[in-house]
XYZ file of N, CA and C in Angstrom:
684
model
N 0.826 -1.188 0.000
C 0.000 0.000 0.000
C 0.873 1.255 0.000
N 0.530 2.210 -0.856
C 1.382 3.410 -0.986
C 0.916 4.472 -0.026
N 1.943 5.011 0.692
C 1.609 6.091 1.622
C 1.321 7.365 0.869
N 0.312 8.073 1.268
C -0.043 9.358 0.667
C 0.322 10.488 1.613
N 0.918 11.466 1.137
C 1.303 12.577 2.033
C 0.074 13.245 2.627
N 0.304 13.730 3.844
C -0.783 14.401 4.560
C -0.730 15.919 4.425
N 0.029 16.405 3.426
C 0.125 17.860 3.217
C -1.245 18.400 2.820
N -1.735 19.348 3.583
C -3.075 19.887 3.262
C -3.146 20.421 1.838
N -1.982 20.880 1.238
C -2.023 21.438 -0.104
C -1.851 20.396 -1.180
N -1.651 19.077 -0.765
C -1.440 18.056 -1.774
C -2.747 17.489 -2.235
N -2.680 16.648 -3.293
C -3.885 16.068 -3.846
C -4.479 14.999 -2.926
N -3.607 14.423 -2.105
C -4.064 13.283 -1.293
C -4.040 13.577 0.192
N -3.851 14.789 0.621
C -3.805 15.123 2.042
C -5.183 15.020 2.664
N -5.179 15.240 3.943
C -6.431 15.193 4.676
C -7.256 16.451 4.466
N -6.620 17.472 3.860
C -7.363 18.716 3.639
C -8.365 18.554 2.509
N -8.834 19.688 2.035
C -9.831 19.670 0.963
C -9.197 19.153 -0.314
N -9.771 18.209 -0.976
C -9.137 17.619 -2.165
C -9.117 18.642 -3.312
N -8.034 18.567 -4.099
C -7.846 19.430 -5.264
C -8.014 18.585 -6.508
N -8.919 18.991 -7.382
C -9.191 18.251 -8.609
C -8.514 18.957 -9.774
N -7.656 18.260 -10.518
C -6.954 18.816 -11.669
C -7.457 18.119 -12.920
N -8.058 18.904 -13.806
C -8.605 18.352 -15.047
C -7.518 18.419 -16.110
N -6.956 17.288 -16.481
C -5.871 17.236 -17.457
C -6.342 16.754 -18.828
N -7.638 16.767 -19.042
C -8.125 16.329 -20.340
C -7.764 17.353 -21.428
N -7.348 16.823 -22.612
C -6.950 17.685 -23.713
C -8.147 18.355 -24.379
N -9.301 17.764 -24.301
C -10.498 18.298 -24.918
C -11.381 18.900 -23.850
N -11.769 20.145 -24.009
C -12.670 20.778 -23.064
C -14.045 20.162 -23.230
N -14.576 19.526 -22.133
C -15.877 18.865 -22.260
C -17.022 19.842 -22.503
N -16.851 21.106 -22.177
C -17.950 22.058 -22.335
C -17.975 22.660 -23.744
N -16.783 23.053 -24.256
C -16.733 23.702 -25.576
C -16.341 22.775 -26.697
N -15.677 21.667 -26.365
C -15.214 20.734 -27.382
C -13.954 21.199 -28.086
N -13.307 22.306 -27.596
C -12.092 22.811 -28.218
C -10.866 22.167 -27.602
N -9.779 22.146 -28.379
C -8.523 21.588 -27.894
C -7.889 22.577 -26.933
N -7.495 22.086 -25.762
C -6.872 22.950 -24.770
C -5.381 23.100 -25.060
N -4.860 24.307 -24.746
C -3.430 24.534 -24.878
C -2.740 23.953 -23.652
N -1.560 23.340 -23.833
C -0.848 22.790 -22.662
C -0.395 23.913 -21.751
N -0.584 23.743 -20.506
C -0.210 24.764 -19.519
C 1.296 24.795 -19.379
N 1.806 26.031 -19.294
C 3.241 26.212 -19.125
C 3.480 27.013 -17.863
N 4.366 26.526 -17.083
C 4.687 27.208 -15.827
C 5.667 28.322 -16.100
N 5.558 29.447 -15.462
C 6.501 30.538 -15.643
C 7.914 30.096 -15.333
N 8.850 30.429 -16.191
C 10.234 30.017 -15.994
C 10.970 31.027 -15.145
N 11.908 30.489 -14.354
C 12.781 31.360 -13.553
C 12.043 32.170 -12.532
N 10.899 31.697 -12.109
C 10.176 32.422 -11.071
C 9.491 33.653 -11.566
N 9.376 33.793 -12.908
C 8.686 34.967 -13.447
C 7.215 34.881 -13.162
N 6.621 35.999 -12.923
C 5.201 36.044 -12.615
C 4.407 36.242 -13.889
N 3.244 35.624 -13.989
C 2.397 35.840 -15.172
C 2.065 37.320 -15.325
N 2.070 37.756 -16.560
C 1.749 39.156 -16.822
C 2.966 40.024 -16.995
N 4.196 39.459 -16.636
C 5.413 40.240 -16.823
C 5.821 40.190 -18.284
N 6.439 41.210 -18.828
C 6.887 41.207 -20.218
C 7.871 40.076 -20.463
N 7.713 39.373 -21.555
C 8.590 38.272 -21.905
C 8.117 36.930 -21.404
N 7.013 36.885 -20.670
C 6.472 35.620 -20.175
C 5.169 35.322 -20.872
N 4.809 34.024 -20.987
C 3.525 33.681 -21.618
C 2.361 34.363 -20.927
N 1.478 34.887 -21.715
C 0.307 35.561 -21.152
C 0.561 36.993 -20.753
N 1.782 37.504 -21.030
C 2.088 38.888 -20.647
C 1.299 39.854 -21.519
N 0.849 40.959 -20.948
C 0.103 41.993 -21.656
C 1.075 43.015 -22.260
N 0.768 43.571 -23.441
C 1.646 44.597 -24.037
C 1.659 45.848 -23.179
N 2.739 46.642 -23.291
C 2.804 47.883 -22.491
C 1.603 48.770 -22.780
N 1.131 49.376 -21.767
C -0.036 50.230 -21.904
C 0.352 51.565 -22.521
N -0.560 52.121 -23.334
C -0.352 53.438 -23.927
C -0.386 54.500 -22.833
N 0.518 55.499 -22.928
C 0.516 56.535 -21.873
C -0.830 57.216 -21.714
N -1.584 57.302 -22.833
C -2.882 57.960 -22.726
C -3.852 57.172 -21.856
N -3.559 55.829 -21.668
C -4.436 55.028 -20.816
C -4.251 55.367 -19.348
N -3.145 56.051 -19.027
C -2.845 56.336 -17.632
C -3.436 57.660 -17.170
N -4.070 58.421 -18.122
C -4.652 59.696 -17.743
C -6.164 59.607 -17.863
N -6.827 60.583 -17.298
C -8.280 60.548 -17.267
C -8.906 60.976 -18.584
N -10.202 60.806 -18.707
C -10.914 61.171 -19.942
C -10.784 62.647 -20.297
N -10.770 63.525 -19.303
C -10.671 64.961 -19.586
C -9.342 65.302 -20.234
N -8.262 64.700 -19.711
C -6.944 64.949 -20.280
C -6.841 64.388 -21.691
N -7.418 63.214 -21.923
C -7.410 62.632 -23.261
C -8.158 63.537 -24.252
N -9.274 64.068 -23.822
C -10.041 64.960 -24.687
C -9.240 66.212 -25.015
N -8.502 66.744 -24.021
C -7.681 67.927 -24.270
C -6.581 67.632 -25.282
N -5.958 66.452 -25.168
C -4.916 66.073 -26.120
C -5.477 65.936 -27.526
N -6.641 65.312 -27.648
C -7.267 65.148 -28.959
C -7.652 66.503 -29.563
N -8.157 67.400 -28.725
C -8.525 68.735 -29.201
C -7.303 69.498 -29.701
N -6.191 69.388 -28.965
C -4.955 70.061 -29.371
C -4.432 69.485 -30.681
N -4.465 68.153 -30.812
C -4.000 67.525 -32.050
C -4.880 67.935 -33.233
N -6.195 68.004 -33.015
C -7.115 68.420 -34.070
C -6.842 69.862 -34.487
N -6.576 70.726 -33.526
C -6.292 72.126 -33.844
C -5.008 72.247 -34.663
N -3.984 71.451 -34.337
C -2.732 71.487 -35.084
C -2.945 71.025 -36.523
N -3.695 69.945 -36.696
C -3.943 69.432 -38.053
C -4.773 70.428 -38.867
N -5.745 71.074 -38.211
C -6.568 72.066 -38.896
C -5.722 73.252 -39.340
N -4.811 73.702 -38.471
C -3.933 74.816 -38.825
C -3.027 74.443 -39.994
N -2.532 73.199 -39.994
C -1.691 72.750 -41.107
C -2.468 72.768 -42.420
N -3.697 72.292 -42.392
C -4.521 72.275 -43.604
C -4.833 73.689 -44.082
N -5.137 74.593 -43.155
C -5.430 75.976 -43.533
C -4.197 76.645 -44.132
N -3.017 76.393 -43.552
C -1.788 76.965 -44.095
C -1.500 76.409 -45.495
N -1.717 75.105 -45.668
C -1.505 74.496 -46.980
C -2.474 75.057 -48.022
N -3.728 75.263 -47.623
C -4.711 75.823 -48.548
C -4.351 77.255 -48.920
N -3.896 78.037 -47.949
C -3.506 79.423 -48.244
C -2.315 79.468 -49.198
N -1.347 78.575 -49.005
C -0.198 78.526 -49.899
C -0.629 78.153 -51.314
N -1.572 77.228 -51.428
C -2.045 76.824 -52.756
C -2.779 77.970 -53.446
N -3.615 78.686 -52.693
C -4.359 79.811 -53.276
C -3.383 80.888 -53.764
N -2.364 81.195 -52.954
C -1.382 82.202 -53.365
C -0.608 81.743 -54.594
N -0.266 80.463 -54.616
C 0.461 79.925 -55.774
C -0.400 80.032 -57.037
N -1.681 79.693 -56.926
C -2.574 79.739 -58.087
C -2.736 81.175 -58.578
N -2.874 82.121 -57.660
C -2.988 83.526 -58.058
C -1.726 83.996 -58.773
N -0.568 83.600 -58.242
C 0.688 84.016 -58.868
C 0.829 83.427 -60.268
N 0.449 82.161 -60.421
C 0.533 81.523 -61.738
C -0.418 82.195 -62.723
N -1.646 82.478 -62.282
C -2.614 83.141 -63.166
C -2.131 84.536 -63.549
N -1.546 85.254 -62.589
C -1.060 86.601 -62.876
C 0.104 86.554 -63.873
N 1.012 85.607 -63.684
C 2.141 85.490 -64.604
C 1.664 85.069 -65.993
N 0.673 84.172 -66.034
C 0.158 83.731 -67.331
C -0.484 84.904 -68.088
N -1.250 85.725 -67.377
C -1.888 86.873 -68.019
C -0.853 87.900 -68.470
N 0.194 88.095 -67.657
C 1.242 89.042 -68.040
C 1.981 88.558 -69.285
N 2.275 87.263 -69.336
C 2.949 86.716 -70.517
C 2.063 86.830 -71.753
N 0.761 86.631 -71.563
C -0.168 86.744 -72.686
C -0.168 88.176 -73.234
N -0.184 89.166 -72.333
C -0.179 90.556 -72.777
C 1.121 90.912 -73.495
N 2.236 90.350 -73.028
C 3.518 90.632 -73.681
C 3.517 90.093 -75.100
N 3.017 88.870 -75.268
C 2.993 88.256 -76.600
C 2.066 89.035 -77.534
N 0.857 89.355 -77.036
C -0.090 90.105 -77.866
C 0.467 91.488 -78.206
N 1.111 92.135 -77.221
C 1.687 93.446 -77.474
C 2.779 93.405 -78.526
N 3.583 92.340 -78.519
C 4.638 92.218 -79.522
C 4.050 92.080 -80.923
N 2.988 91.282 -81.041
C 2.353 91.107 -82.356
C 1.717 92.407 -82.821
N 1.001 93.089 -81.927
C 0.334 94.328 -82.314
C 1.332 95.416 -82.672
N 2.480 95.440 -81.984
C 3.497 96.444 -82.299
C 3.973 96.293 -83.740
N 4.080 95.053 -84.206
C 4.503 94.816 -85.590
C 3.439 95.255 -86.591
N 2.182 95.373 -86.133
C 1.093 95.748 -87.041
C 0.828 97.256 -87.068
N 1.505 98.014 -86.207
C 1.229 99.447 -86.140
C 1.537 100.148 -87.460
N 2.620 99.783 -88.128
C 2.950 100.410 -89.405
C 1.873 100.112 -90.444
N 1.339 98.892 -90.410
C 0.256 98.549 -91.343
C -0.985 99.382 -91.057
N -1.298 99.572 -89.770
C -2.444 100.403 -89.413
C -2.234 101.850 -89.848
N -0.982 102.335 -89.760
C -0.691 103.693 -90.244
C -0.952 103.792 -91.747
N -0.534 102.777 -92.493
C -0.761 102.785 -93.945
C -2.258 102.782 -94.262
N -3.015 102.005 -93.487
C -4.464 101.973 -93.701
C -5.073 103.344 -93.428
N -4.600 104.000 -92.355
C -5.118 105.327 -92.032
C -4.807 106.347 -93.109
N -3.582 106.324 -93.644
C -3.223 107.282 -94.701
C -4.027 107.014 -95.978
N -4.257 105.726 -96.272
C -5.052 105.393 -97.456
C -6.493 105.856 -97.287
N -7.025 105.766 -96.080
C -8.393 106.226 -95.840
C -8.477 107.741 -96.004
N -7.490 108.466 -95.478
C -7.492 109.924 -95.601
C -7.361 110.362 -97.060
N -6.660 109.580 -97.856
C -6.473 109.928 -99.271
C -7.610 109.436 -100.149
N -8.583 108.743 -99.569
C -9.706 108.244 -100.328
C -9.377 107.043 -101.197
N -8.303 106.331 -100.860
C -7.882 105.182 -101.653
C -8.303 103.846 -101.026
N -9.051 103.901 -99.949
C -9.465 102.673 -99.274
C -10.780 102.211 -99.893
N -10.673 101.416 -100.940
C -11.857 100.983 -101.668
C -11.755 99.496 -102.012
N -12.926 98.916 -102.352
C -12.975 97.549 -102.849
C -12.467 96.519 -101.857
N -11.739 95.526 -102.406
C -11.238 94.424 -101.582
C -10.241 94.911 -100.544
N -9.440 95.913 -100.898
C -8.471 96.445 -99.944
C -9.173 97.026 -98.715
N -10.306 97.679 -98.940
C -11.069 98.247 -97.829
C -11.578 97.140 -96.905
N -12.080 96.044 -97.485
C -12.599 94.945 -96.670
C -11.491 94.313 -95.831
N -10.313 94.123 -96.441
C -9.182 93.540 -95.709
C -8.722 94.479 -94.603
N -8.644 95.772 -94.911
C -8.190 96.755 -93.927
C -9.129 96.801 -92.727
N -10.416 96.822 -92.986
C -11.384 96.853 -91.884
C -11.336 95.569 -91.063
N -11.064 94.439 -91.713
C -10.941 93.177 -90.990
C -9.734 93.203 -90.050
N -8.627 93.755 -90.537
C -7.430 93.874 -89.694
C -7.706 94.774 -88.495
N -8.388 95.886 -88.722
C -8.701 96.809 -87.629
C -9.618 96.155 -86.598
N -10.585 95.360 -87.047
C -11.487 94.680 -86.107
C -10.734 93.680 -85.248
N -9.804 92.951 -85.873
C -9.034 91.958 -85.121
C -8.178 92.637 -84.057
N -7.525 93.731 -84.399
C -6.672 94.420 -83.428
C -7.503 95.019 -82.288
N -8.675 95.522 -82.610
C -9.548 96.043 -81.557
C -10.023 94.922 -80.646
N -10.302 93.750 -81.209
C -10.740 92.610 -80.412
C -9.648 92.162 -79.447
N -8.398 92.301 -79.859
C -7.271 91.937 -79.001
C -6.987 92.989 -77.940
N -7.696 94.118 -77.987
C -7.550 95.138 -76.954
C -6.761 96.356 -77.354
N -6.401 96.484 -78.627
C -5.636 97.644 -79.068
C -6.543 98.870 -79.132
N -6.088 99.969 -78.538
C -6.866 101.214 -78.507
C -6.040 102.327 -79.160
N -6.663 103.018 -80.095
C -6.021 104.139 -80.780
C -6.397 105.434 -80.060
N -5.432 106.327 -79.872
C -5.733 107.592 -79.202
C -4.890 108.699 -79.835
N -5.242 109.927 -79.490
C -4.548 111.102 -80.003
C -5.444 111.908 -80.919
N -6.006 112.989 -80.392
C -6.881 113.868 -81.163
C -6.444 115.312 -80.975
N -6.745 116.129 -81.973
C -6.460 117.565 -81.861
C -7.305 118.137 -80.722
N -6.670 118.906 -79.851
C -7.366 119.490 -78.708
C -7.127 118.719 -77.417
N -6.466 117.568 -77.490
C -6.155 116.803 -76.268
C -5.152 117.570 -75.417
N -5.331 117.487 -74.112
C -4.345 118.075 -73.199
C -3.037 117.293 -73.326
N -1.944 118.000 -73.463
C -0.657 117.337 -73.652
C -0.220 116.649 -72.358
N 0.061 115.358 -72.469
C 0.533 114.562 -71.331
C 1.812 113.865 -71.770
N 2.944 114.235 -71.198
C 4.219 113.654 -71.641
C 4.306 112.146 -71.424
N 3.414 111.597 -70.623
C 3.445 110.149 -70.405
C 2.876 109.385 -71.591
N 1.990 110.030 -72.373
C 1.358 109.331 -73.498
C 1.534 110.076 -74.820
N 2.140 111.292 -74.762
C 2.361 112.059 -75.978
C 3.853 112.310 -76.166
N 4.236 112.445 -77.420
C 5.608 112.826 -77.773
C 5.527 114.112 -78.601
N 6.107 115.193 -78.064
C 6.026 116.492 -78.734
C 7.131 116.601 -79.778
N 6.715 116.707 -81.041
C 7.682 116.891 -82.123
C 7.834 118.362 -82.494
N 6.790 119.171 -82.277
C 6.832 120.609 -82.544
C 6.284 121.338 -81.328
N 6.756 122.589 -81.164
C 6.298 123.389 -80.024
C 6.156 124.837 -80.452
N 5.013 125.466 -80.070
C 4.802 126.887 -80.354
C 3.878 127.473 -79.301
N 3.541 128.770 -79.488
C 2.669 129.471 -78.549
C 1.449 129.979 -79.307
N 0.334 130.028 -78.576
C -0.914 130.457 -79.216
C -1.807 131.122 -78.185
N -2.603 132.106 -78.697
C -3.574 132.763 -77.822
C -4.860 131.957 -77.703
N -4.983 130.885 -78.447
C -6.221 130.119 -78.482
C -6.233 128.929 -77.520
N -5.192 128.761 -76.760
C -5.138 127.650 -75.801
C -4.893 128.206 -74.413
N -5.334 127.468 -73.417
C -5.132 127.903 -72.033
C -4.201 126.956 -71.277
N -3.527 126.097 -71.993
C -2.584 125.160 -71.397
C -1.929 124.358 -72.503
N -0.932 123.550 -72.179
C -0.287 122.733 -73.211
C -1.307 121.851 -73.916
N -1.450 122.053 -75.213
C -2.501 121.381 -75.978
C -1.926 120.829 -77.275
N -2.420 119.624 -77.658
C -2.023 119.032 -78.938
C -2.833 119.700 -80.043
N -2.167 120.489 -80.878
C -2.854 121.212 -81.960
C -2.700 120.518 -83.305
N -1.847 119.500 -83.360
C -1.659 118.742 -84.601
C -1.194 117.337 -84.241
N -1.884 116.338 -84.794
C -1.504 114.940 -84.549
C -0.778 114.434 -85.782
N 0.506 114.187 -85.644
C 1.308 113.695 -86.761
C 1.265 112.174 -86.885
N 1.098 111.519 -85.751
C 1.009 110.060 -85.761
C 0.216 109.634 -84.524
N -0.860 108.866 -84.696
C -1.670 108.482 -83.534
C -0.903 107.536 -82.611
N -1.356 107.508 -81.372
C -0.763 106.593 -80.396
C -1.641 105.367 -80.215
N -1.041 104.322 -79.671
C -1.775 103.077 -79.418
C -1.393 102.552 -78.046
N -2.390 101.988 -77.374
C -2.135 101.373 -76.070
C -2.875 100.040 -75.982
N -2.324 99.179 -75.148
C -2.929 97.875 -74.859
C -3.150 97.804 -73.367
N -4.418 98.005 -72.950
C -4.679 98.105 -71.518
C -4.021 99.362 -70.974
N -3.180 99.207 -69.950
C -2.451 100.345 -69.386
C -1.073 100.503 -70.022
N -0.724 99.627 -70.928
C 0.611 99.652 -71.538
C 0.585 100.469 -72.823
N 1.487 101.440 -72.920
C 1.594 102.281 -74.118
C 2.500 101.561 -75.118
N 1.923 101.180 -76.266
C 2.726 100.549 -77.310
C 3.466 101.596 -78.137
N 2.823 102.753 -78.340
C 3.467 103.852 -79.061
C 2.813 105.151 -78.635
N 3.641 106.118 -78.250
C 3.107 107.425 -77.849
C 2.627 108.186 -79.077
N 1.586 108.986 -78.867
C 1.078 109.814 -79.961
C 2.053 110.958 -80.213
N 2.416 111.164 -81.468
C 3.368 112.217 -81.838
C 2.585 113.445 -82.296
N 2.787 114.553 -81.579
C 1.932 115.723 -81.796
C 2.760 117.000 -81.808
N 2.085 118.074 -82.260
C 2.616 119.426 -82.124
C 1.912 120.069 -80.935
N 2.660 120.702 -80.068
C 2.120 121.231 -78.815
C 2.139 122.761 -78.856
N 1.028 123.348 -78.440
C 0.934 124.811 -78.316
C 0.693 125.157 -76.857
N 1.364 126.244 -76.424
C 1.193 126.733 -75.058
C 0.674 128.171 -75.108
N 0.035 128.631 -74.020
C -0.491 130.011 -74.010
C 0.618 131.039 -74.234
N 0.252 132.131 -74.890
C 1.237 133.173 -75.215
C 1.817 133.808 -73.962
N 1.040 133.913 -72.885
C 1.551 134.571 -71.678
C 2.715 133.816 -71.050
N 2.941 132.606 -71.507
C 4.070 131.856 -70.966
C 5.349 132.078 -71.753
N 5.295 132.972 -72.760
C 6.498 133.306 -73.518
C 7.534 133.955 -72.611
N 8.813 133.667 -72.808
C 9.852 134.364 -72.035
C 9.809 135.866 -72.299
N 10.248 136.656 -71.379
C 10.187 138.119 -71.484
C 10.949 138.635 -72.687
N 12.133 138.071 -73.018
C 12.937 138.590 -74.118
C 12.290 138.346 -75.476
N 11.368 137.373 -75.561
C 10.736 137.103 -76.848
C 9.511 137.960 -77.080
N 9.000 138.651 -76.079
C 7.816 139.491 -76.228
C 8.164 140.924 -76.572
N 9.449 141.283 -76.604
C 9.862 142.641 -76.972
C 9.894 143.587 -75.806
N 9.626 143.111 -74.577
C 9.665 143.978 -73.416
C 11.105 144.126 -72.957
N 11.479 145.379 -72.655
C 12.832 145.644 -72.208
C 12.958 145.405 -70.729
N 14.115 145.006 -70.340
C 14.375 144.780 -68.938
C 14.521 146.141 -68.251
N 13.854 146.400 -67.104
C 13.986 147.704 -66.430
C 15.422 148.093 -66.162
N 16.297 147.157 -65.981
C 17.706 147.490 -65.713
C 18.397 148.062 -66.930
N 17.810 147.820 -68.131
C 18.438 148.318 -69.354
C 17.960 149.723 -69.742
N 16.939 150.292 -69.060
C 16.433 151.618 -69.391
C 17.461 152.689 -69.042
N 17.626 153.702 -69.893
C 18.624 154.765 -69.590
C 18.184 155.596 -68.417
N 19.140 156.042 -67.639
C 18.836 156.894 -66.485
C 18.911 158.339 -66.905
N 18.097 159.187 -66.294
C 18.092 160.606 -66.600
C 19.194 161.309 -65.849
C-alpha cells in the first residue's frame, strides 16, 4: 500500500481535495486545450517576456478622460492649422501663376500688335487719301477689327491736353487760343494695350502766349532803361 502525504495542499492530504482536469479536450466547448506552461525562472504571469504577458499600456491610458479629450482637441487644432496653411499657400500659388500667365499673354499680344502698327498707319493714310476701296477696304477693316478685339486702342486727337506720359512732342509753339499745353496737330496716332503704351502719340504742342519768355515778347528789362 502506498503512503499518501498528509500535506493539506497536496492532492491526497487530509485537507480539501484538489481536482486537476488534465483532459486535452474541453468537455464544455469541445475545443482543444493549450498545454499549460509554468513561468520560468520564477517569473510572474503578466510580466513582459512571459507567456500571457500583456503589451505595455499606452501613456494615454494612464490619464483621465478629460486629459485625453484635451490632447485630442490640441491635435485636431494642429492638423486644422496645417490644412489651412496648406490651402492658403495653394491659393497664393494659383494667383501668382494666373497673374504670370496673363502678363505673358499681354507681352505676346503686345509684340504682335506692335509689328502691325505700321500697317495700321498705312491703312489710315489710305483712308485719308480716299484710296481705301474695294477688296483692300474689306481687308483693312478686318485687320482693324481683329486688333480692336485683341484690346488695341487708338488715341490722339487735336485738342487733347498734352501729357508727356502718353504724348511725344515733335513741334512746339505758342498760341492765344489755348489755355494750357494742348495738342494742336496729330502727326502720328498713339496706341495702347490696356495700361501699356505701345506707341506714344506724336503731336505738335501749343502753349499760351503769356508763358512766352520776357525777351521774346519785346519787353525791355527795367535794368536796361537809360537813367536821366
